């Protein structure tokens, strides 16, 4: 979590750093700050709150200089406050940090015993003072070596030094760091969206590396201080994709662009990844899918679809629980990890456990050259451009589409007939058009949002493939609106949850035309007879229920189509409640802590 950005070049650093922070704000927005090497030394402006507030403050306290670092925070050690905001300063150095120093307490105690004083509650200030202490004794390169030996955890730092006013040093160990370069400047950032407006030439830092940049010059080293050569890559994302394109919020733009993003996902993939996965992918042994949050919910759709197609089961596990289970993985197993950001700590950890066990690993990721993409044996990119809004929407449908296509690929390798696969390919090809038609003809979602937005609790229920859609619908509502929303397989309601039902506790029922719909409708009657209000997401009306009417489609396509009204409903409710829909409270897009 947290976004860090750095610049050294010929221009004024402040607008460039602020532009980077705006792009990285999805990573955390508890506080923001900037440090610039000015003519009179390093100057820092920082505060509790968002980048917009920092911009306002900089109007009254302008900073001018060609080199600087900046930070947007998702608080871990120390509550959100100006005191705990980055950058920190100690003597000639200033630092920004993304990550967690696990042994901060023992290092801090040691530094206190040496007489150092601290001004904040953060682990970052501990790292800075520790670095200064080592630098004083050993000089810069040896101090970096010793610092990285001493600190435990995952951290990425950017430093500036008042004695070398155009220089930035960046250290990577665990959390992402991308360096951009053009003819007269070097940029550093937590991800490439912050660099897109300035350059397309990028270097992806590996763990155990640091860089030193000054103006346009850039050198890379390993932690032992040995110089290394790195090759640059061309960033393929377009700057326009990282902008709002006329929509009020990124979230709305990303919901509405799903037909287009699904077309991009499928482009060249109806051959079922023949170009990307050259070897057979169907494992002799088990298939496990692991991910967090919305990516996990996409994996749940795969579980149902794959089982219907092949009769074989898939295990789907929360990446945060993966390490606690002795899965019997070996070279016959296939472990599929999903991650929009490609940096989620728990997913990364699950992937490395799977690799250690010798399993064949496949990553489905959006962020280009992200850690997870690079760790896995095979990778499939979503190709949908950056997803900026913190709540995931277009990455969800992209993940489900890739998983469905992958299910067809594996099913083909397992002997499912070409004719059957072709029927499914045709059905999947029709999805973008169905979504376009649905999104162009929406009528009553806003009025339904107005009816329900004051409710404090919601159930989301479904059966069969409707169930994972219900799970994702509930997650969207709670994270955007801060309303309590719980999802259940509809059959579970009678085992406890139904006791909560009354007139103030509505249920949203996902009811595509599948075999389970008749029994789902019975469950709805049970809720209605206990005075529960029902909002039906279906192509079939039911007496006494509100409905968001859906097109008549094959029920297996509901993860793409039925999710649209649920995403939009959450969006409108969050708007009516005055919430920040692109940056909901307490969240961050890239969850790089355990
Ligand atoms: C929900 C949401 C999160 C992410 C989760 C995993 O809208 O965005 O639940 O899905 O943090 O993130 P990735 O896919 O980047 O690993």
mmCIF file with all atom_site columns, C-alpha atoms in Angstrom, residues 2 54 89 182 189 205 212 269 281 306 324 327 349 364 386 444 451 468 496 501 542 582 586 591:
data_model
loop_
_atom_site.group_PDB
_atom_site.id
_atom_site.type_symbol
_atom_site.label_atom_id
_atom_site.label_alt_id
_atom_site.label_comp_id
_atom_site.label_asym_id
_atom_site.label_entity_id
_atom_site.label_seq_id
_atom_site.pdbx_PDB_ins_code
_atom_site.Cartn_x
_atom_site.Cartn_y
_atom_site.Cartn_z
_atom_site.occupancy
_atom_site.B_iso_or_equiv
_atom_site.pdbx_formal_charge
_atom_site.auth_seq_id
_atom_site.auth_comp_id
_atom_site.auth_asym_id
_atom_site.auth_atom_id
_atom_site.pdbx_PDB_model_num
ATOM 1  C CA . UNK A 1 2   ? 1.063   3.668   -0.187  1.00 0.00 ? 2   UNK A CA 1
ATOM 2  C CA . UNK A 1 54  ? -1.782  18.976  -0.398  1.00 0.00 ? 54  UNK A CA 1
ATOM 3  C CA . UNK A 1 89  ? 13.483  14.221  7.397   1.00 0.00 ? 89  UNK A CA 1
ATOM 4  C CA . UNK A 1 182 ? 13.714  10.344  -20.815 1.00 0.00 ? 182 UNK A CA 1
ATOM 5  C CA . UNK A 1 189 ? 7.057   5.433   -8.882  1.00 0.00 ? 189 UNK A CA 1
ATOM 6  C CA . UNK A 1 205 ? 13.355  -2.937  -10.343 1.00 0.00 ? 205 UNK A CA 1
ATOM 7  C CA . UNK A 1 212 ? 20.997  6.232   -7.988  1.00 0.00 ? 212 UNK A CA 1
ATOM 8  C CA . UNK A 1 269 ? -7.831  -15.508 -27.374 1.00 0.00 ? 269 UNK A CA 1
ATOM 9  C CA . UNK A 1 281 ? -1.955  -26.841 -19.247 1.00 0.00 ? 281 UNK A CA 1
ATOM 10 C CA . UNK A 1 306 ? -15.359 -25.679 -14.930 1.00 0.00 ? 306 UNK A CA 1
ATOM 11 C CA . UNK A 1 324 ? -2.275  -22.345 6.613   1.00 0.00 ? 324 UNK A CA 1
ATOM 12 C CA . UNK A 1 327 ? -2.443  -28.668 0.177   1.00 0.00 ? 327 UNK A CA 1
ATOM 13 C CA . UNK A 1 349 ? 2.756   -15.436 -0.844  1.00 0.00 ? 349 UNK A CA 1
ATOM 14 C CA . UNK A 1 364 ? -3.943  -13.954 -14.475 1.00 0.00 ? 364 UNK A CA 1
ATOM 15 C CA . UNK A 1 386 ? -5.278  0.459   -15.872 1.00 0.00 ? 386 UNK A CA 1
ATOM 16 C CA . UNK A 1 444 ? -34.642 2.157   -13.242 1.00 0.00 ? 444 UNK A CA 1
ATOM 17 C CA . UNK A 1 451 ? -35.687 3.561   -2.696  1.00 0.00 ? 451 UNK A CA 1
ATOM 18 C CA . UNK A 1 468 ? -20.719 -16.035 -6.848  1.00 0.00 ? 468 UNK A CA 1
ATOM 19 C CA . UNK A 1 496 ? -29.661 -18.984 10.600  1.00 0.00 ? 496 UNK A CA 1
ATOM 20 C CA . UNK A 1 501 ? -35.149 -10.698 8.183   1.00 0.00 ? 501 UNK A CA 1
ATOM 21 C CA . UNK A 1 542 ? -42.149 -12.435 -9.269  1.00 0.00 ? 542 UNK A CA 1
ATOM 22 C CA . UNK A 1 582 ? -13.333 6.189   -6.394  1.00 0.00 ? 582 UNK A CA 1
ATOM 23 C CA . UNK A 1 586 ? -10.041 2.631   4.734   1.00 0.00 ? 586 UNK A CA 1
ATOM 24 C CA . UNK A 1 591 ? -2.835  -4.413  -0.840  1.00 0.00 ? 591 UNK A CA 1
#
